[in-house]
Coordinates of C-alpha atoms in Angstrom, one line a residue:
M1 CA 121.0 97.9 123.2
S2 CA 119.6 94.4 122.9
V3 CA 116.7 93.3 120.7
D4 CA 113.4 94.2 122.2
E5 CA 112.4 90.6 123.0
S6 CA 109.1 91.5 124.7
W7 CA 107.9 93.5 121.7
L8 CA 108.7 90.6 119.3
A9 CA 107.0 88.1 121.5
G10 CA 103.9 90.2 121.5
V11 CA 103.8 90.2 117.7
E12 CA 104.4 86.4 117.6
K13 CA 101.4 85.9 119.8
E14 CA 99.2 88.1 117.7
T15 CA 100.1 86.4 114.4
G16 CA 99.9 83.0 115.8
E17 CA 96.6 83.1 117.7
N18 CA 94.8 85.1 115.0
A19 CA 96.1 83.1 112.0
R20 CA 93.6 81.1 110.0
Q21 CA 94.2 78.1 107.8
P22 CA 92.8 78.7 104.3
P23 CA 89.9 76.3 103.5
P24 CA 90.9 73.2 101.6
P25 CA 90.0 73.0 97.9
P26 CA 86.8 71.3 96.9
L27 CA 87.0 67.6 96.5
T28 CA 87.6 66.7 92.9
S29 CA 88.5 63.5 91.1
D30 CA 90.6 65.4 88.7
K31 CA 94.3 65.2 89.7
S32 CA 95.0 68.5 87.9
G33 CA 92.9 70.3 90.6
F34 CA 90.3 71.3 88.0
D35 CA 86.7 71.6 89.1
S36 CA 84.6 71.1 86.0
S37 CA 81.5 72.6 87.7
T38 CA 83.2 76.0 88.1
G39 CA 86.0 75.9 85.6
I40 CA 88.5 76.7 88.4
Y41 CA 91.9 75.1 89.1
H42 CA 92.6 74.8 92.8
T43 CA 96.0 74.4 94.4
L44 CA 97.1 70.9 95.1
H45 CA 99.4 72.2 98.0
Q46 CA 98.2 73.0 101.5
L47 CA 99.9 75.1 104.1
G48 CA 100.7 73.3 107.3
E49 CA 99.8 74.7 110.7
D50 CA 103.2 76.4 111.0
F51 CA 102.6 78.4 107.8
Q52 CA 99.2 80.0 108.2
I53 CA 98.5 83.3 106.6
P54 CA 97.7 85.8 109.4
T55 CA 94.3 87.5 109.1
R56 CA 94.5 89.8 112.1
H57 CA 93.5 93.2 110.6
D58 CA 95.7 95.4 112.7
L59 CA 99.0 93.9 111.4
D60 CA 101.6 95.5 109.0
T61 CA 104.4 94.1 106.9
C62 CA 107.3 95.3 109.2
R63 CA 105.7 93.9 112.4
Y64 CA 105.1 90.6 110.7
V65 CA 108.7 90.4 109.4
L66 CA 110.3 91.3 112.7
S67 CA 108.0 88.7 114.4
Q68 CA 109.6 86.0 112.3
F69 CA 113.2 86.9 113.1
P70 CA 115.3 84.4 115.0
H71 CA 114.9 84.4 118.8
P72 CA 116.8 87.4 120.3
D73 CA 119.5 85.1 121.8
H74 CA 120.2 83.6 118.3
A75 CA 119.7 86.9 116.4
E76 CA 122.9 88.4 117.9
S77 CA 125.0 85.8 116.0
K78 CA 122.8 84.8 113.1
I79 CA 123.9 86.5 109.9
A80 CA 121.1 88.1 107.8
L81 CA 123.1 89.9 105.1
I82 CA 126.6 89.8 103.6
D83 CA 127.9 92.4 101.2
A84 CA 129.5 90.5 98.4
Y85 CA 132.1 93.2 97.7
S86 CA 133.1 94.5 101.1
N87 CA 132.3 91.3 103.1
R88 CA 130.5 93.4 105.6
Q89 CA 128.1 91.3 107.7
V90 CA 124.8 92.3 109.3
T91 CA 123.2 90.1 112.0
Y92 CA 119.5 89.8 112.5
A93 CA 119.9 91.7 115.8
Q94 CA 121.7 94.6 114.0
L95 CA 119.1 94.6 111.2
H96 CA 116.3 94.8 113.8
R97 CA 117.9 97.8 115.5
S98 CA 118.6 99.5 112.2
I99 CA 115.0 99.2 111.1
R100 CA 113.7 100.6 114.3
A101 CA 116.3 103.5 114.4
L102 CA 115.6 104.5 110.8
A103 CA 111.9 104.4 111.4
A104 CA 112.3 106.7 114.4
G105 CA 114.5 109.1 112.3
L106 CA 112.1 109.2 109.3
Y107 CA 109.1 109.8 111.6
H108 CA 110.5 112.1 114.3
C109 CA 113.3 113.9 112.5
L110 CA 112.0 114.2 108.9
G111 CA 108.2 114.1 109.6
V112 CA 107.4 111.3 107.3
Q113 CA 103.8 110.3 108.1
K114 CA 101.3 107.5 107.3
G115 CA 100.3 107.7 103.7
D116 CA 103.3 109.7 102.5
M117 CA 105.0 108.4 99.4
V118 CA 108.7 107.7 99.7
F119 CA 110.5 107.2 96.4
V120 CA 113.7 105.1 96.5
V121 CA 116.3 105.2 93.7
S122 CA 119.2 103.0 94.5
P123 CA 121.0 99.8 93.4
N124 CA 121.1 96.9 95.8
S125 CA 122.8 97.5 99.1
I126 CA 122.7 96.0 102.6
L127 CA 120.8 99.2 103.6
Y128 CA 118.0 98.5 101.1
P129 CA 115.9 96.0 103.2
T130 CA 116.3 98.4 106.2
I131 CA 114.9 101.3 104.2
C132 CA 111.9 99.2 102.9
L133 CA 111.0 97.9 106.3
A134 CA 111.4 101.2 108.0
I135 CA 109.1 102.9 105.5
F136 CA 106.5 100.1 105.9
S137 CA 106.7 100.4 109.7
I138 CA 105.5 104.1 109.9
G139 CA 102.7 103.6 107.4
A140 CA 104.5 105.4 104.5
I141 CA 104.3 104.0 101.0
L142 CA 107.3 102.6 99.3
S143 CA 107.9 103.3 95.6
P144 CA 111.2 101.9 94.3
A145 CA 112.6 102.8 90.9
N146 CA 115.2 101.4 88.6
P147 CA 118.4 103.5 89.0
I148 CA 119.4 103.1 85.4
N149 CA 116.2 104.8 84.2
T150 CA 116.7 108.2 82.5
E151 CA 116.0 111.4 84.2
S152 CA 112.7 111.9 82.3
E153 CA 111.5 108.3 83.1
I154 CA 112.3 108.8 86.8
T155 CA 110.7 112.3 86.9
K156 CA 107.5 110.9 85.4
Q157 CA 107.4 108.2 88.0
I158 CA 108.0 110.7 90.8
L159 CA 105.2 112.9 89.6
D160 CA 102.8 109.9 89.0
S161 CA 103.5 108.5 92.5
G162 CA 103.2 111.9 94.3
A163 CA 106.4 111.3 96.3
K164 CA 107.0 113.4 99.4
L165 CA 110.5 112.3 100.0
I166 CA 113.2 110.7 97.8
I167 CA 115.8 108.3 99.2
S168 CA 118.7 108.1 96.7
A169 CA 122.1 106.6 96.2
P170 CA 124.6 109.5 95.9
E171 CA 125.4 108.7 92.3
E172 CA 121.7 109.0 91.3
Q173 CA 120.9 112.4 92.9
D174 CA 121.6 114.5 89.8
K175 CA 118.7 112.9 88.0
L176 CA 116.3 113.9 90.9
K177 CA 117.1 117.5 91.7
R178 CA 114.7 119.0 89.1
S179 CA 111.7 117.1 90.7
G180 CA 111.7 119.6 93.6
V181 CA 111.1 116.8 96.1
P182 CA 113.5 116.7 99.2
I183 CA 116.3 114.1 98.8
L184 CA 117.8 111.9 101.5
L185 CA 121.0 110.2 100.5
T186 CA 121.6 106.6 101.5
T187 CA 125.3 107.1 102.4
R188 CA 127.6 110.0 103.5
T189 CA 129.3 112.1 100.9
S190 CA 131.9 114.8 101.1
D191 CA 129.6 117.4 99.6
Q192 CA 126.5 116.6 101.7
N193 CA 126.0 120.2 102.9
N194 CA 125.4 119.1 106.4
S195 CA 122.2 117.2 105.5
L196 CA 121.6 113.8 107.1
S197 CA 122.0 110.5 105.3
I198 CA 120.3 107.2 106.0
E199 CA 123.5 105.9 107.6
E200 CA 123.6 108.9 110.0
L201 CA 119.9 108.6 110.8
I202 CA 120.4 105.0 111.9
E203 CA 123.5 106.0 114.0
C204 CA 121.9 109.0 115.7
C205 CA 118.4 107.8 116.3
D206 CA 117.3 105.6 119.3
P207 CA 115.5 102.4 118.3
V208 CA 113.5 102.8 121.5
E209 CA 111.8 105.8 119.9
F210 CA 110.3 103.5 117.3
P211 CA 106.9 105.1 116.4
R212 CA 103.7 103.2 117.1
V213 CA 101.6 104.0 114.0
K214 CA 98.2 102.3 113.7
L215 CA 98.2 100.3 110.5
T216 CA 96.0 97.6 109.0
Q217 CA 96.5 94.9 106.4
S218 CA 94.3 96.8 104.0
D219 CA 96.5 99.9 104.0
T220 CA 98.6 100.5 100.9
A221 CA 102.3 99.4 101.5
A222 CA 103.9 100.0 98.1
I223 CA 103.5 101.2 94.5
L224 CA 105.7 99.2 92.2
Y225 CA 105.8 100.1 88.5
S226 CA 105.3 97.3 86.0
S227 CA 108.2 96.8 83.5
G228 CA 106.1 98.2 80.6
T229 CA 107.6 95.7 78.2
T230 CA 104.5 95.7 76.0
G231 CA 102.9 99.0 77.0
I232 CA 103.0 102.1 79.3
S233 CA 104.4 101.3 82.7
K234 CA 101.6 101.4 85.4
G235 CA 101.8 101.8 89.2
V236 CA 100.8 98.5 90.9
I237 CA 99.2 99.1 94.3
L238 CA 100.2 96.4 96.8
T239 CA 98.8 96.3 100.4
H240 CA 100.3 95.1 103.6
A241 CA 98.0 92.0 103.3
N242 CA 99.5 91.3 99.9
F243 CA 103.0 91.3 101.4
I244 CA 102.1 89.4 104.5
S245 CA 100.6 86.7 102.3
I246 CA 103.6 86.4 100.0
M247 CA 106.0 86.3 102.9
T248 CA 104.1 83.4 104.4
L249 CA 104.1 81.6 101.1
L250 CA 107.8 82.2 100.6
K251 CA 108.6 81.0 104.1
W252 CA 106.6 77.8 103.3
S253 CA 108.5 77.3 100.0
V254 CA 111.9 77.8 101.6
Y255 CA 111.1 75.3 104.4
A256 CA 109.7 72.9 101.8
T257 CA 112.8 73.0 99.5
S258 CA 115.8 74.3 101.5
S259 CA 117.5 74.4 104.9
Q260 CA 117.7 77.3 107.3
N261 CA 121.4 77.0 107.1
D262 CA 121.4 77.6 103.4
V263 CA 123.1 80.7 101.9
F264 CA 121.2 82.6 99.2
L265 CA 122.8 84.9 96.6
C266 CA 121.0 88.1 95.6
F267 CA 121.7 89.9 92.4
I268 CA 118.1 90.3 91.5
P269 CA 117.3 94.1 91.9
I270 CA 115.3 94.7 95.1
F271 CA 113.4 97.5 93.3
H272 CA 111.7 94.7 91.3
I273 CA 108.9 92.6 92.9
Y274 CA 111.0 89.4 92.6
G275 CA 113.9 90.9 94.5
L276 CA 111.7 92.8 97.0
A277 CA 109.5 89.8 97.9
F278 CA 112.5 87.4 98.2
F279 CA 115.4 89.4 99.5
G280 CA 113.8 92.6 100.8
L281 CA 111.3 90.7 103.0
G282 CA 110.6 87.0 102.5
L283 CA 113.9 85.3 103.3
F284 CA 114.2 87.2 106.6
C285 CA 111.0 85.3 107.7
A286 CA 112.9 82.0 107.3
G287 CA 116.0 83.1 109.1
I288 CA 118.1 82.8 105.9
T289 CA 121.6 84.3 105.2
T290 CA 121.8 86.3 102.0
V291 CA 124.9 87.4 100.1
L292 CA 123.9 90.6 98.4
M293 CA 125.5 91.9 95.1
Q294 CA 125.0 95.6 94.1
K295 CA 124.4 94.6 90.5
F296 CA 124.8 91.5 88.3
D297 CA 128.2 90.6 87.0
F298 CA 128.7 87.0 85.8
Q299 CA 132.2 86.5 87.1
A300 CA 131.4 88.3 90.4
M301 CA 128.5 85.9 90.8
L302 CA 130.7 82.9 90.3
D303 CA 133.3 84.3 92.7
A304 CA 130.5 84.9 95.3
V305 CA 129.2 81.4 95.1
Q306 CA 132.7 80.0 95.7
A307 CA 133.7 82.5 98.5
H308 CA 130.5 82.2 100.5
K309 CA 129.5 78.6 99.7
V310 CA 126.2 79.7 98.2
N311 CA 123.6 77.0 98.0
N312 CA 120.7 78.8 96.3
I313 CA 120.4 81.4 93.5
P314 CA 117.0 82.8 92.6
A315 CA 117.8 83.8 89.0
V316 CA 116.3 84.9 85.7
P317 CA 116.6 83.1 82.3
P318 CA 119.5 85.3 80.9
V319 CA 121.7 84.2 83.9
I320 CA 120.8 80.5 83.3
L321 CA 121.6 81.0 79.6
A322 CA 125.0 82.5 80.5
L323 CA 125.8 79.5 82.8
V324 CA 125.0 77.1 80.0
K325 CA 126.9 79.0 77.3
Y326 CA 130.0 79.5 79.4
A327 CA 129.9 76.2 81.4
N328 CA 133.2 74.9 79.9
K329 CA 135.0 78.2 80.8
I330 CA 134.0 78.4 84.4
N331 CA 137.0 78.0 86.7
C332 CA 135.3 78.6 90.1
D333 CA 134.2 75.9 92.5
L334 CA 130.4 75.7 92.3
S335 CA 130.1 72.4 94.2
S336 CA 128.2 74.2 97.1
L337 CA 125.4 75.1 94.7
R338 CA 122.3 73.0 95.2
R339 CA 119.4 74.9 93.7
V340 CA 118.8 77.5 91.0
G341 CA 115.4 79.1 90.7
S342 CA 114.1 80.8 87.5
G343 CA 111.4 83.5 87.4
A344 CA 110.4 86.9 85.9
A345 CA 110.5 85.5 82.3
P346 CA 109.8 82.2 80.6
L347 CA 112.5 79.5 80.6
S348 CA 112.4 77.3 77.6
K349 CA 112.3 73.5 77.8
E350 CA 115.5 73.3 75.7
L351 CA 117.4 75.6 78.0
N352 CA 116.1 73.8 81.1
E353 CA 117.3 70.5 79.8
E354 CA 120.7 71.8 78.7
F355 CA 121.3 73.3 82.1
R356 CA 120.6 70.0 83.8
K357 CA 123.2 68.3 81.5
R358 CA 125.8 70.9 82.4
F359 CA 125.1 71.0 86.1
P360 CA 123.6 67.7 87.0
W361 CA 124.1 68.2 90.8
V362 CA 122.0 71.4 90.8
E363 CA 118.2 71.4 91.1
L364 CA 116.6 73.8 88.6
R365 CA 113.1 74.9 89.4
Q366 CA 111.0 77.4 87.5
G367 CA 108.3 79.6 89.0
Y368 CA 105.7 82.0 87.7
G369 CA 104.4 85.3 89.1
L370 CA 103.7 88.9 88.2
T371 CA 104.1 92.2 89.9
E372 CA 100.3 92.3 90.1
S373 CA 100.3 89.0 92.0
C374 CA 103.2 90.0 94.3
A375 CA 105.6 87.7 92.5
A376 CA 103.7 84.5 93.3
A377 CA 101.5 82.0 91.4
T378 CA 103.2 78.6 90.7
F379 CA 106.3 76.8 92.1
Y380 CA 108.0 73.4 92.2
V381 CA 108.3 71.7 95.5
S382 CA 109.7 68.4 94.1
N383 CA 112.8 68.4 92.0
E384 CA 111.7 65.2 90.4
H385 CA 108.6 66.9 89.1
A386 CA 110.7 69.8 87.8
K387 CA 113.0 67.3 86.0
A388 CA 110.1 65.4 84.5
R389 CA 108.3 68.5 83.2
S390 CA 110.9 70.7 81.6
G391 CA 109.1 73.8 80.3
S392 CA 106.5 73.9 83.0
C393 CA 106.6 76.5 85.8
G394 CA 105.2 74.2 88.5
R395 CA 101.9 73.9 90.3
L396 CA 99.8 76.6 92.0
V397 CA 101.2 77.6 95.4
P398 CA 98.9 77.4 98.4
S399 CA 96.0 79.9 98.6
F400 CA 96.0 80.3 94.8
S401 CA 93.2 79.5 92.3
A402 CA 93.3 79.8 88.5
K403 CA 91.3 79.7 85.4
I404 CA 92.3 79.2 81.8
V405 CA 90.0 81.4 79.7
D406 CA 89.4 81.1 76.0
I407 CA 90.6 84.4 74.5
E408 CA 87.8 84.3 71.9
T409 CA 84.8 82.9 73.8
G410 CA 85.6 83.8 77.4
L411 CA 84.8 80.2 78.5
A412 CA 86.9 78.5 81.2
L413 CA 88.9 75.6 79.7
P414 CA 89.9 72.1 81.0
P415 CA 93.4 70.7 81.2
C416 CA 95.6 70.7 78.0
R417 CA 93.7 73.6 76.4
E418 CA 95.4 77.0 75.9
G419 CA 93.9 80.2 77.0
E420 CA 94.5 83.3 79.1
V421 CA 95.7 82.6 82.6
W422 CA 93.5 84.2 85.4
L423 CA 94.6 84.1 89.0
K424 CA 93.0 84.7 92.4
S425 CA 94.7 84.8 95.8
P426 CA 95.4 87.0 98.8
T427 CA 98.5 88.3 97.1
I428 CA 96.6 89.9 94.1
M429 CA 97.1 93.7 93.8
K430 CA 94.5 96.3 94.8
G431 CA 94.7 97.9 91.4
Y432 CA 96.7 100.4 89.3
L433 CA 97.4 103.8 90.7
R434 CA 95.0 106.5 89.4
N435 CA 94.2 104.3 86.4
K436 CA 90.6 103.0 86.7
E437 CA 90.4 101.9 83.1
A438 CA 93.5 99.7 83.3
T439 CA 92.3 98.3 86.7
D440 CA 88.9 97.4 85.4
S441 CA 90.4 95.7 82.3
T442 CA 92.8 93.6 84.5
L443 CA 90.7 92.8 87.6
D444 CA 87.2 91.5 87.2
S445 CA 84.4 92.1 89.8
D446 CA 85.1 88.8 91.6
G447 CA 88.8 89.7 92.1
W448 CA 90.2 87.6 89.2
L449 CA 93.5 88.9 87.8
R450 CA 93.7 88.7 84.0
T451 CA 97.4 88.1 83.5
G452 CA 97.7 88.6 79.8
D453 CA 99.7 85.4 79.6
L454 CA 98.7 82.5 77.3
G455 CA 99.1 79.1 79.0
Y456 CA 97.5 75.8 80.0
F457 CA 97.5 73.3 82.8
D458 CA 98.4 69.6 82.1
E459 CA 96.5 66.7 83.5
D460 CA 98.6 66.8 86.7
G461 CA 98.1 70.5 87.5
F462 CA 101.4 71.8 86.1
L463 CA 101.2 75.2 84.4
Y464 CA 102.9 75.9 81.1
I465 CA 103.2 79.5 79.9
V466 CA 103.2 79.8 76.1
D467 CA 103.8 83.6 75.7
R468 CA 102.3 87.0 76.4
I469 CA 99.0 87.3 74.5
K470 CA 99.9 90.8 73.3
E471 CA 103.2 89.5 72.0
L472 CA 101.7 86.7 69.8
I473 CA 102.5 87.3 66.2
K474 CA 99.4 87.0 63.9
H475 CA 100.6 85.5 60.6
N476 CA 98.0 84.7 58.0
G477 CA 95.4 84.1 60.8
Y478 CA 97.8 81.8 62.7
Q479 CA 99.2 82.7 66.1
V480 CA 103.0 82.4 66.5
A481 CA 104.6 82.5 69.9
P482 CA 107.9 84.4 69.9
A483 CA 109.1 82.4 73.0
E484 CA 108.9 79.2 71.0
L485 CA 111.1 80.5 68.2
E486 CA 113.6 82.1 70.7
A487 CA 114.0 78.7 72.4
I488 CA 114.9 77.2 69.0
L489 CA 117.4 80.0 68.1
L490 CA 119.2 79.6 71.5
N491 CA 119.9 76.0 70.6
H492 CA 122.1 77.1 67.7
P493 CA 125.8 76.8 68.7
H494 CA 126.6 80.2 67.2
V495 CA 123.8 82.1 68.9
L496 CA 124.5 83.7 72.2
D497 CA 121.1 85.3 72.6
A498 CA 118.0 86.0 70.5
A499 CA 114.6 87.8 70.4
V500 CA 111.7 87.5 68.0
I501 CA 109.3 90.3 67.2
P502 CA 106.3 91.0 64.8
V503 CA 106.9 93.0 61.7
E504 CA 104.0 94.4 59.8
D505 CA 103.4 92.8 56.4
E506 CA 100.8 93.7 53.7
E507 CA 100.1 90.2 52.7
A508 CA 100.4 88.2 55.9
G509 CA 99.5 90.8 58.4
Q510 CA 102.6 90.2 60.5
I511 CA 105.8 88.1 60.0
P512 CA 108.3 86.9 62.6
M513 CA 111.6 88.7 62.7
A514 CA 114.6 87.6 64.7
Y515 CA 117.3 89.7 66.4
V516 CA 120.3 87.6 67.0
V517 CA 123.5 88.0 69.0
R518 CA 126.3 86.0 67.3
A519 CA 129.0 84.1 69.2
T520 CA 132.4 85.7 69.1
G521 CA 134.1 85.0 65.7
S522 CA 130.9 83.5 64.2
E523 CA 130.0 84.4 60.6
L524 CA 126.5 83.1 60.9
N525 CA 124.3 84.8 58.3
E526 CA 120.6 85.5 57.8
E527 CA 119.9 82.7 55.4
Q528 CA 121.5 80.1 57.8
V529 CA 119.3 81.3 60.7
I530 CA 116.2 81.2 58.6
R531 CA 116.9 77.6 57.5
F532 CA 117.8 76.5 61.0
V533 CA 114.4 77.6 62.4
A534 CA 112.4 76.5 59.3
S535 CA 113.7 72.9 59.7
Q536 CA 112.1 72.7 63.1
V537 CA 108.7 74.4 62.8
A538 CA 105.5 74.5 60.7
P539 CA 105.8 76.8 57.6
Y540 CA 103.7 79.6 59.1
K541 CA 106.1 79.9 62.1
K542 CA 109.2 80.4 60.0
V543 CA 111.4 83.4 60.8
R544 CA 111.2 85.7 57.7
R545 CA 113.8 88.3 58.5
V546 CA 117.0 88.3 60.6
S547 CA 119.0 91.2 62.0
F548 CA 122.2 90.8 64.0
I549 CA 122.7 92.9 67.1
T550 CA 125.4 93.2 69.9
A551 CA 122.9 92.7 72.8
I552 CA 119.2 92.0 73.3
P553 CA 117.7 94.9 75.3
K554 CA 116.2 93.5 78.5
S555 CA 114.6 94.8 81.7
A556 CA 116.3 94.4 85.1
A557 CA 114.3 91.3 85.6
G558 CA 115.5 89.7 82.3
K559 CA 112.4 90.4 80.2
I560 CA 113.0 91.1 76.6
L561 CA 112.1 94.8 75.8
R562 CA 110.3 94.1 72.5
K563 CA 109.1 97.6 72.2
E564 CA 112.7 98.8 71.7
L565 CA 113.3 96.1 69.1
V566 CA 110.1 97.0 67.2
T567 CA 111.2 100.6 67.1
L568 CA 114.6 99.5 65.9
S569 CA 113.1 97.4 63.1
Q570 CA 111.0 100.3 62.0
Q571 CA 114.1 102.5 61.8
E572 CA 115.9 99.9 59.8
V573 CA 113.0 99.7 57.3
F574 CA 112.9 103.5 57.1
S575 CA 116.7 103.8 56.5
K576 CA 116.4 101.4 53.5
L577 CA 113.7 103.5 51.8

């Protein structure tokens, strides 16, 4: 069966004729984009005519993605996905047919309806994008989960989301049986008890039977759970409009910085908004080829770059740190690599500059976004700007506005003044699932998202994130940013990784404590670490305690799980009593 060319052409016509260019920002003499009359920073980038955000109401995520696929004649040969381990390849035409066939199977065979919650527990696979887009196409709601979560964590998320169906990798099904929710496995197994798998549904269902469900951009598309690094994990409600907006922006960013012939490497988990927005949806809108890894492995990543001539790696700071630390031991040919992106967690100025020294031919560009903003906010278009402003995460992407709000007075601040970052754009979430209190405290009545991040814009409109406000250490009335101390610690030649947390103190309120991963064979001690940091910071920022650990606990996106370290520090204190 060939790709349904007439159906795709119809969607292209809908999105093109009904698209609207966002209005340009108000004229301002401030090159930062700051409007002093409103306290708002406006984007300095504008979308061209080919990258307009569609506003047609009766449009959904899947139809938009399929409308951006290569022309049917080209789709039969253009590679969409490559499995890094098996080298199995999927063309855009095959991907299109799989999405339609699975949608038909879910709708007609399993009775999944509009508004039903479908819970997905699986590591990355070349089936994952098909699963996501098929769920979107029938109006069901996607709720992906981290497969390494415990049974109790997953059960809580299933109950909170109200899942009607679970799609699971075979190795994860034992965690799910107690939920009582029907389970559909991703792949065949020998003990499947005659039940269908995703693979078999795709094989046995006719793409022609693709259901025509009436959807709108305002319908809920997905519930993604925040990482919960500083509090209880919350279900973030994202609509089809949110995803259509982010895909348009990602397509714009790819065309602005890359080539359609580029090869991207994916080890970012697709259950995370960073992975879902980029690799589950966005790159398909630019006709990109993606090499997909099931999970991150440093050597396997290097091998994949060499074997598939990878040009682009959207990454996270721990991966960039590993590249820097082991640069002299890398035997693979990385000459094809042109760009490395960093997101999901702050990348220090020091690590940024060290990476450029080690890999001078590779462009390193940091971006900033949240689950609540559908992974978007700021980005670097120019590598020269990125090189000149190490530590910044770029300028506001098109369609975004921002405020920097004083955390004490609530006043909007001009450039070079620190405050809480507020964001506004078509990608901002609808709210938190069944949590009005959290929604009201995060979204104001005008739609501004309070990010909880402390930052500032410089005089040229580049954003700098200092730290999470909730993670700031309050020492004798001063605010100490853990990220600043962590950046210093990572510069020590005997430190492989580090994290800084607050520890309660009767006299000072809180003191900074460092958890350090020593290099192999190192005899680095607590006093040496304390002196090293003290020589580079003001007295109130000094690290007061140090504990050595084998690994820093981090989320799948690379964020430090400070809650776990705080708990560990309390246990250490208790054990000494």
